[in-house]
PDB file of C-alpha atoms and ligand atoms in Angstrom:
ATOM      1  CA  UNK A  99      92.363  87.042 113.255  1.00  0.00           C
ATOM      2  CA  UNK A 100      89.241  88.968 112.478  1.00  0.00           C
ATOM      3  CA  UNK A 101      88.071  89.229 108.378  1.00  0.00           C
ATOM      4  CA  UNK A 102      88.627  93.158 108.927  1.00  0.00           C
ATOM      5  CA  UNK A 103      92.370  92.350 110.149  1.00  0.00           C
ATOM      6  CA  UNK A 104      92.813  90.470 107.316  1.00  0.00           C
ATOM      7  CA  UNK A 105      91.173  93.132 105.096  1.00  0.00           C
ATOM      8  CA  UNK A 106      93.499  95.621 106.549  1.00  0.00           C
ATOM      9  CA  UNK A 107      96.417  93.841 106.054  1.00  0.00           C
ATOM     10  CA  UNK A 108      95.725  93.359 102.714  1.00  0.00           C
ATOM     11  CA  UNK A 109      95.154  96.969 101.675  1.00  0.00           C
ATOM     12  CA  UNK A 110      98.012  98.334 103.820  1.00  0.00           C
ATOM     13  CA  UNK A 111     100.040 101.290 101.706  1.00  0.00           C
ATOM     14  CA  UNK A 112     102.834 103.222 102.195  1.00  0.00           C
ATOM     15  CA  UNK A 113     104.514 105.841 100.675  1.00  0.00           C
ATOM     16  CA  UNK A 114     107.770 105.525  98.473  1.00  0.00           C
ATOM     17  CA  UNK A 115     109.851 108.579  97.151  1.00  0.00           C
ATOM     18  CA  UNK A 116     112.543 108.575  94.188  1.00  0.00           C
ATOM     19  CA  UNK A 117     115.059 110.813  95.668  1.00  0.00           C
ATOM     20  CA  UNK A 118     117.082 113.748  93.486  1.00  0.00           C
ATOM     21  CA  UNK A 119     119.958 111.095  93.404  1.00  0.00           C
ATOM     22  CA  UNK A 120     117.788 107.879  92.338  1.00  0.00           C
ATOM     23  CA  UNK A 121     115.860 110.180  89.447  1.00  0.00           C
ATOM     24  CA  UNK A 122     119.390 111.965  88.324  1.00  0.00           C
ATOM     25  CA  UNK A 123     121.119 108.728  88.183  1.00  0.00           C
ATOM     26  CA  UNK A 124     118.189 106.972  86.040  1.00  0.00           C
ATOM     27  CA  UNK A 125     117.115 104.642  88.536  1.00  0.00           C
ATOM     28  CA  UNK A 126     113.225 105.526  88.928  1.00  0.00           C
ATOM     29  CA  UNK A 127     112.385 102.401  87.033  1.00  0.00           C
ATOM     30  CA  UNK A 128     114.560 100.004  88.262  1.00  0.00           C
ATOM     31  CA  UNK A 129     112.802 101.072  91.914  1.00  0.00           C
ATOM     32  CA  UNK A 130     109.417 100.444  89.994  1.00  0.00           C
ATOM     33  CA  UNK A 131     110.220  97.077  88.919  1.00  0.00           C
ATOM     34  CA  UNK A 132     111.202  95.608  92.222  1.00  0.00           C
ATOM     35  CA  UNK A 133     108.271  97.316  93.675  1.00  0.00           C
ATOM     36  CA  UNK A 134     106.178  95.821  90.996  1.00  0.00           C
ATOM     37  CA  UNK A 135     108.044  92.200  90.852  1.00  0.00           C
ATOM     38  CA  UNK A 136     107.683  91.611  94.147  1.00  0.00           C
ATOM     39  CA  UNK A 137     104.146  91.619  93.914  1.00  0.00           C
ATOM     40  CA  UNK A 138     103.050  95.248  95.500  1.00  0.00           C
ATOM     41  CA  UNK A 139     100.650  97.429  93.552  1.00  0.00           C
ATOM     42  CA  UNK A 140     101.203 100.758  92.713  1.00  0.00           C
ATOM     43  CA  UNK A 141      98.508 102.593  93.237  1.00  0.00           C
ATOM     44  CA  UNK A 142      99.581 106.462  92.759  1.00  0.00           C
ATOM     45  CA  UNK A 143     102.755 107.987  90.668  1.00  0.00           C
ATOM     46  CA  UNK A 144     103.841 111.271  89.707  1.00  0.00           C
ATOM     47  CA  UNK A 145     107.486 113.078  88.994  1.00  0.00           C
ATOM     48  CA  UNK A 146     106.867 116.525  90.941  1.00  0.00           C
ATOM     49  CA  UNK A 147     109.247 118.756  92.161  1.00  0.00           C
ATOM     50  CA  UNK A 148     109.359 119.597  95.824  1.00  0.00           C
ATOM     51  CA  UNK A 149     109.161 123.025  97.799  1.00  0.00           C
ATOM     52  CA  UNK A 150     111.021 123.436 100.697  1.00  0.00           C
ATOM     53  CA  UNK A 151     107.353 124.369 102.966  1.00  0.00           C
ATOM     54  CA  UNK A 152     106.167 120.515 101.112  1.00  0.00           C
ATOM     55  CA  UNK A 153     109.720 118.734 102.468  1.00  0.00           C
ATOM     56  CA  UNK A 154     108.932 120.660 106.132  1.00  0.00           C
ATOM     57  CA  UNK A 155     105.375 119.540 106.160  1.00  0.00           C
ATOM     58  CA  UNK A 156     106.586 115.616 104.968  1.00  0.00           C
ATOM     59  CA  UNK A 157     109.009 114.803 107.556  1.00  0.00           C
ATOM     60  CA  UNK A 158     108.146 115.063 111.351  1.00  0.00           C
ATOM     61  CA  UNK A 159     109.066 118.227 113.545  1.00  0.00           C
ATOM     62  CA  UNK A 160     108.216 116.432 116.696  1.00  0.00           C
ATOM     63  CA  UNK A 161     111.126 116.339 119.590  1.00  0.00           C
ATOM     64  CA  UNK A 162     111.207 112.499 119.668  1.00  0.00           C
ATOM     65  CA  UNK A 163     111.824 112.527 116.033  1.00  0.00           C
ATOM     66  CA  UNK A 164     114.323 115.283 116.091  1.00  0.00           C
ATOM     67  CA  UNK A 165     116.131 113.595 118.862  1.00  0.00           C
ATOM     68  CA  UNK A 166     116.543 110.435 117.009  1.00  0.00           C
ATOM     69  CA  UNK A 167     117.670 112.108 114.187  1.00  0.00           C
ATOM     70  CA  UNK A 168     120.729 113.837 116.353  1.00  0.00           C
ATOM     71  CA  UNK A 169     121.513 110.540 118.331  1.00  0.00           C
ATOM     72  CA  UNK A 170     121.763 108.814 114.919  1.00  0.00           C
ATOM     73  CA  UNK A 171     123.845 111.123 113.604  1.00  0.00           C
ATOM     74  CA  UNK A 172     126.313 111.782 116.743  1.00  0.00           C
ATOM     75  CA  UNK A 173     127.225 108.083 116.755  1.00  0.00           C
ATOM     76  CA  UNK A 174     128.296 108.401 113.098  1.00  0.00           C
ATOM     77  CA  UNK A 175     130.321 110.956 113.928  1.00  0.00           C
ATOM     78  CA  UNK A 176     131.635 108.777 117.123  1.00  0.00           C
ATOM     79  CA  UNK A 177     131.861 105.881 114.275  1.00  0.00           C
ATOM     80  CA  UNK A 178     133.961 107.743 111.286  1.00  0.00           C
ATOM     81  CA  UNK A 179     136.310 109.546 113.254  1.00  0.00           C
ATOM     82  CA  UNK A 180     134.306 112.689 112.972  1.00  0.00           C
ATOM     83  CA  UNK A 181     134.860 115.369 116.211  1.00  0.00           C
ATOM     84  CA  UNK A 182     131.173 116.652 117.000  1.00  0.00           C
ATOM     85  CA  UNK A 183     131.773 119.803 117.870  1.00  0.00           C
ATOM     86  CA  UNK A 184     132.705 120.973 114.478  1.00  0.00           C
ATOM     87  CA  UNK A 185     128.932 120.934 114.010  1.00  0.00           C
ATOM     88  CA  UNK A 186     128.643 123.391 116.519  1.00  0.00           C
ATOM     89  CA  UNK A 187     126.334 121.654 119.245  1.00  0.00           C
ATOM     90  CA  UNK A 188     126.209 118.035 121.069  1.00  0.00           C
ATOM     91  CA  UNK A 189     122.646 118.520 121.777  1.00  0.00           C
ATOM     92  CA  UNK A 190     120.568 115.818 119.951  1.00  0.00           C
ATOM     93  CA  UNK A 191     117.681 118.287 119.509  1.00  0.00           C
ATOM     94  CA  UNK A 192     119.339 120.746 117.668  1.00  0.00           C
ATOM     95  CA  UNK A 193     121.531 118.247 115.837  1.00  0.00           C
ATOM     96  CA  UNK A 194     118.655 116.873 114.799  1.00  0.00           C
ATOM     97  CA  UNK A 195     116.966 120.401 113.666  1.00  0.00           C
ATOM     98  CA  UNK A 196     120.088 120.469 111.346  1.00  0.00           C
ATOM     99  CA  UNK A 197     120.005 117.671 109.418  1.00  0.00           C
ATOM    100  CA  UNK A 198     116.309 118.324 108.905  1.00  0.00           C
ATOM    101  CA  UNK A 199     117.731 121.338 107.710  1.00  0.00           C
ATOM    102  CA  UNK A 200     120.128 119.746 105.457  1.00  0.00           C
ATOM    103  CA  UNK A 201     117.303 117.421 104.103  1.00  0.00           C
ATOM    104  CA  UNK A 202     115.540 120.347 103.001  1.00  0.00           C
ATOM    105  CA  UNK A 203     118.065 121.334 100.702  1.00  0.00           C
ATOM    106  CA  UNK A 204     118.864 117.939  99.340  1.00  0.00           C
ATOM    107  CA  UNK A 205     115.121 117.136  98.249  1.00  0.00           C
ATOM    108  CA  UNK A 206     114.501 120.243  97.116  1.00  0.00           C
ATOM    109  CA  UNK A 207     117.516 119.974  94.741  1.00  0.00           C
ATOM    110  CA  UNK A 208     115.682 118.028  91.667  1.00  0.00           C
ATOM    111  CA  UNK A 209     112.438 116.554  90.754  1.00  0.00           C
ATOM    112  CA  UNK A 210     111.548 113.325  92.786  1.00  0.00           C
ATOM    113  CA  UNK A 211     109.014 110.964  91.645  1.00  0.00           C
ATOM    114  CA  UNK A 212     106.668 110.024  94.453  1.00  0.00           C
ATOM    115  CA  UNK A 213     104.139 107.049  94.665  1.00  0.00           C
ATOM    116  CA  UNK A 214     101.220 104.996  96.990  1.00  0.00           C
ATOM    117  CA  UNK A 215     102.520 101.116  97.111  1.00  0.00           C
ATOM    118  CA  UNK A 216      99.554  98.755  98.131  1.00  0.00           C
ATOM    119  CA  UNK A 217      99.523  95.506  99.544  1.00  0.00           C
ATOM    120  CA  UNK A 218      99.980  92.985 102.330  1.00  0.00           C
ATOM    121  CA  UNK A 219     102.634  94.118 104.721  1.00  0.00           C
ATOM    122  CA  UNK A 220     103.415  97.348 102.442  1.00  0.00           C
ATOM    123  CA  UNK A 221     105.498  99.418 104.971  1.00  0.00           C
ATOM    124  CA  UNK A 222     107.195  96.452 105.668  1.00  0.00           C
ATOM    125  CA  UNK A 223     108.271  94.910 102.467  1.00  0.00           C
ATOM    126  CA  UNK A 224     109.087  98.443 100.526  1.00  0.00           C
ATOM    127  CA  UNK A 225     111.482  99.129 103.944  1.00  0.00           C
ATOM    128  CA  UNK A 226     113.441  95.998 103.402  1.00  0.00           C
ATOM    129  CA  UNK A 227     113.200  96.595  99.950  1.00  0.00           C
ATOM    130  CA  UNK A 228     114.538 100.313 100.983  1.00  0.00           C
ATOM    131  CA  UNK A 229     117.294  98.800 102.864  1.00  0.00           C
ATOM    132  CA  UNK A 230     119.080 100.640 105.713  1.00  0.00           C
ATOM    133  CA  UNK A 231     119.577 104.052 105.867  1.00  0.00           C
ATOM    134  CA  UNK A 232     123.217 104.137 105.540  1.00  0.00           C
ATOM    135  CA  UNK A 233     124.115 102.437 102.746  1.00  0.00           C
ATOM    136  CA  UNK A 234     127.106 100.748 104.062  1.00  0.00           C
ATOM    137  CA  UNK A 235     124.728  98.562 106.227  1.00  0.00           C
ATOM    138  CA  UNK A 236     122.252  98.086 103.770  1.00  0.00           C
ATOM    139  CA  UNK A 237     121.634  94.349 102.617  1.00  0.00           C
ATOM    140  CA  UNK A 238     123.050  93.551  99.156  1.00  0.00           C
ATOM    141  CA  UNK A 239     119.809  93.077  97.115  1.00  0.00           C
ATOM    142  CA  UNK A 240     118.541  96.178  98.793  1.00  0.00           C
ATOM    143  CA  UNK A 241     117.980  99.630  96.680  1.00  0.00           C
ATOM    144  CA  UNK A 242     120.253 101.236  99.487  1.00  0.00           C
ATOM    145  CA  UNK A 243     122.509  98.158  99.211  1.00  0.00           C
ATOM    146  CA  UNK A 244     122.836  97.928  95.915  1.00  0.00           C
ATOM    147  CA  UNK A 245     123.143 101.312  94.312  1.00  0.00           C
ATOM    148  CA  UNK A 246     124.304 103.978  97.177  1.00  0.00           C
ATOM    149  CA  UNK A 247     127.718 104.164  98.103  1.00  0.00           C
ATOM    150  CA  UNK A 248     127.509 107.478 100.250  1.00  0.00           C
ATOM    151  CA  UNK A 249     128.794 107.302 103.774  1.00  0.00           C
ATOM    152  CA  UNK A 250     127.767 109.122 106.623  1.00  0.00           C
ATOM    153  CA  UNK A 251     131.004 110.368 106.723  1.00  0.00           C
ATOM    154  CA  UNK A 252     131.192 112.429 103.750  1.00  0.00           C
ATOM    155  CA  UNK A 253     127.353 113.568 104.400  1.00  0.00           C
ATOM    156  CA  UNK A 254     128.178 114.680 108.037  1.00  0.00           C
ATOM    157  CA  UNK A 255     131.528 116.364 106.974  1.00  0.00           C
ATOM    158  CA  UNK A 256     129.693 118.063 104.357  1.00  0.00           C
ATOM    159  CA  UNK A 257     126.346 119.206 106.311  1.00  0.00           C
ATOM    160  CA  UNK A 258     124.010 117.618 104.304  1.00  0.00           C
ATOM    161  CA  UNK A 259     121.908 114.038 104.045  1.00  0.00           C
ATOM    162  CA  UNK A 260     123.361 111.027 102.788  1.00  0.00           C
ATOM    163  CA  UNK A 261     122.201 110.615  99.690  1.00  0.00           C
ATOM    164  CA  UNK A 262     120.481 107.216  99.691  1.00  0.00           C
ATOM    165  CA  UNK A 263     117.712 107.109  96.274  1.00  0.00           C
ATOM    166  CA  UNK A 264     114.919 106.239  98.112  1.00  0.00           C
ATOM    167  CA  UNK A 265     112.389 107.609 101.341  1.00  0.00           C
ATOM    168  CA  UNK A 266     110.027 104.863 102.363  1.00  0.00           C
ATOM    169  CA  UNK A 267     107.570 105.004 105.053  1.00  0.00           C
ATOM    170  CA  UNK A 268     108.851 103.743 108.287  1.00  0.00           C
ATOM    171  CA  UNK A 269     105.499 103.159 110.021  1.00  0.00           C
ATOM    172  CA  UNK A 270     101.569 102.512 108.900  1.00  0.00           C
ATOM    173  CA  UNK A 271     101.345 106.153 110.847  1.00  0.00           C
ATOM    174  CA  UNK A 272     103.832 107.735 108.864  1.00  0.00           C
ATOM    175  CA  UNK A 273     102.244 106.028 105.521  1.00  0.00           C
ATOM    176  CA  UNK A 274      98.942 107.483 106.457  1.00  0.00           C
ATOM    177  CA  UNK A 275     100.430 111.077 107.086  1.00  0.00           C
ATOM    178  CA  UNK A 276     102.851 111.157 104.038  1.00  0.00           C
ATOM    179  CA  UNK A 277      99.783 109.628 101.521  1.00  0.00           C
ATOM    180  CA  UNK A 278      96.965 112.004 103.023  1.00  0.00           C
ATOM    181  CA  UNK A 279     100.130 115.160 102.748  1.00  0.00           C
ATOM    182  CA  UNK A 280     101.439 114.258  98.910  1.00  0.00           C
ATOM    183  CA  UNK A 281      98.139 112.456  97.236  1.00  0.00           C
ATOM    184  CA  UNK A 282      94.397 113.227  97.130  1.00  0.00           C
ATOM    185  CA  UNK A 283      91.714 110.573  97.433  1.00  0.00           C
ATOM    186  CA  UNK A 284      90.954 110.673  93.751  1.00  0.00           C
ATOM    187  CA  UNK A 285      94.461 110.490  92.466  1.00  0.00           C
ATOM    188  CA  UNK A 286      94.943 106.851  94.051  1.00  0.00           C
ATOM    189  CA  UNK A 287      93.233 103.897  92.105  1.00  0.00           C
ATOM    190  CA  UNK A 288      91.561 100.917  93.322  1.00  0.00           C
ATOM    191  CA  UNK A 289      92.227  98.157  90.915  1.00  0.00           C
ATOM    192  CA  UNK A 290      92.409  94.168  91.137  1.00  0.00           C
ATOM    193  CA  UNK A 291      96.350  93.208  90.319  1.00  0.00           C
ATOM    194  CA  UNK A 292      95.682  89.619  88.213  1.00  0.00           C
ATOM    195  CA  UNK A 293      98.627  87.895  90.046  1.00  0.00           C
ATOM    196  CA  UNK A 294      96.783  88.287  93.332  1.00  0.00           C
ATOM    197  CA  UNK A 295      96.212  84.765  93.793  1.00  0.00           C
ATOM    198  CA  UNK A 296      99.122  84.507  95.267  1.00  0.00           C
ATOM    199  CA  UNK A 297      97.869  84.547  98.830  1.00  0.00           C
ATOM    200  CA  UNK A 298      94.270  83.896  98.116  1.00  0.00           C
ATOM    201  CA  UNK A 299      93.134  80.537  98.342  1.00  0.00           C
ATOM    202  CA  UNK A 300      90.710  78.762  95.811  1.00  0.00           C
ATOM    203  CA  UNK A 301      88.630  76.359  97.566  1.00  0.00           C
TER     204      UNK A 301
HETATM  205  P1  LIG B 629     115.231 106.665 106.622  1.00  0.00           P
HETATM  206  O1  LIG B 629     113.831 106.497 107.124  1.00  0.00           O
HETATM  207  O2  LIG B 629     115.930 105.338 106.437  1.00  0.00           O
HETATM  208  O3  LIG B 629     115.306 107.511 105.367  1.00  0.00           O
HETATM  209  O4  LIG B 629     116.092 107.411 107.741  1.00  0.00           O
HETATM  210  P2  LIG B 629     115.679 108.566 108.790  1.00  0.00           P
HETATM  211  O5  LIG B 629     114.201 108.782 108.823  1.00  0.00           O
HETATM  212  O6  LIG B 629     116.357 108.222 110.074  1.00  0.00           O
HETATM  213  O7  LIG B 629     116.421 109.848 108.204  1.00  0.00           O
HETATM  214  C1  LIG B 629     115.881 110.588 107.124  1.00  0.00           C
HETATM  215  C2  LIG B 629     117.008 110.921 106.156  1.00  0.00           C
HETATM  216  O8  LIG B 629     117.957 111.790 106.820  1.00  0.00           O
HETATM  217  C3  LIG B 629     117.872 109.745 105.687  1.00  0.00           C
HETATM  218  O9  LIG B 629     117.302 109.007 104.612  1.00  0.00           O
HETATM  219  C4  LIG B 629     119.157 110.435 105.288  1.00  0.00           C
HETATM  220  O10 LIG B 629     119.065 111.039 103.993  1.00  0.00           O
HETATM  221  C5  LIG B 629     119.252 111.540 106.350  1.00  0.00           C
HETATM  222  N1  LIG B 629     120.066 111.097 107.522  1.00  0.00           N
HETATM  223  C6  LIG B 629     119.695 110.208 108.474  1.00  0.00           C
HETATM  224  N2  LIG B 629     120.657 110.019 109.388  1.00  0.00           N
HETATM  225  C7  LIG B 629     121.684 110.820 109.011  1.00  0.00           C
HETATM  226  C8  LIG B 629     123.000 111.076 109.550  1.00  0.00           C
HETATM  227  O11 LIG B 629     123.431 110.504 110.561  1.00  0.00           O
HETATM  228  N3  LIG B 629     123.773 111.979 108.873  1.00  0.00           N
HETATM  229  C9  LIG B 629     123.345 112.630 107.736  1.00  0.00           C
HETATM  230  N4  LIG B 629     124.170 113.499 107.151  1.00  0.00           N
HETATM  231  N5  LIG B 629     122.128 112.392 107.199  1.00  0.00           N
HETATM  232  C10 LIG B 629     121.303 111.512 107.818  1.00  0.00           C
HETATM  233 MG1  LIG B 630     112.568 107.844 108.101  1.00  0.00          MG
END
């Protein structure tokens, strides 16, 4: 692999998000100390609170996305029991247009804290950090895992998002939208971590 690869690799950053539910609960720091124990840098923080335009702007609007979104969420339904049509449609696209809709209003509902996580592999470490979205299936040890108990259940039969604590960047293309959307170049720091010297070899 090429020096720039490496380079690369080694400055890779995503984006990490306290939800409403992880900074009403109290949880911000405990998310900043795994981030920081396992190694990662933070680079950018700040507690803000979100406007609905900022929340449309973060997340994607494009078909592919939205379609995902309603697939996902039709086989909960499918899983818990759940019939569908009380949602009004069985087209993914629209489906999909509704949770966004529904995510809106939950991020908008308290400050979040949002920040830039640097390091090698940072989208994905922070993700398995993040755990899965549902936090039924998310890994023990995970943020998810650990400290949501929501179910998709409740959140469908309730039109809105399952409240899971944390949004973390699923791709290095989503990282570099959501950092260039929420940060400016002058509000992330470059800065050498001491510990490093973990994956740098002294010959
Ligand atoms: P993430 O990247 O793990 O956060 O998951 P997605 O990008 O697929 O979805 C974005 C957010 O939408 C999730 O974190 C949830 O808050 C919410 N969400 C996702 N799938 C569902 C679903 O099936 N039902 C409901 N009610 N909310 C969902
Ligand atoms: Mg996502």
């Amino acid at each position: 692999m090429s020096e720039t690869n490496m380079a690369l690799i080694e400055k890779e950053r995503t984006y990490l998000m306290v939800k409403p539910d992880g900074v009403k609960r109290g949880l911000t720091g405990e998310v900043i100390t795994r981030i920081e124990r396992c190694g990662l840098k933070i680079v950018a923080l700040k507690m803000f609170w979100a406007t609905r335009e900022q929340i449309n702007e973060h997340y994607p609007k494009d078909d592919a996305w939205l379609m995902r979104i309603g697939e996902k969420t039709k086989v909960n339904y499918d899983k818990y029991g759940l019939d569908i049509k009380t949602l009004g449609t069985e087209d993914n696209k629209e489906i999909g247009l509704m949770v966004r809709g529904w995510l809106l209003d939950y991020l908008t509902s308290a400050p979040m804290v949002k920040m830039v996580i640097e390091g090698p592999h940072a989208v994905d470490l922070v993700r398995k950090m993040a755990g899965n979205t549902i936090p039924a299936q998310a890994e023990m040890g995970t943020i998810r895992g650990d400290f949501s108990v929501d179910s998709a259940a409740f959140a469908n039969r309730d039109k809105r998002a399952i409240f899971n604590v944390v949004h973390a960047s699923e791709t290095p293309e989503e990282a570099k939208h959501e950092i260039g959307f929420w940060f400016s170049p002058e509000e992330i720091f470059d800065f050498e971590k001491t510990d490093n010297s973990i994956y740098k070899v002294v010959a």
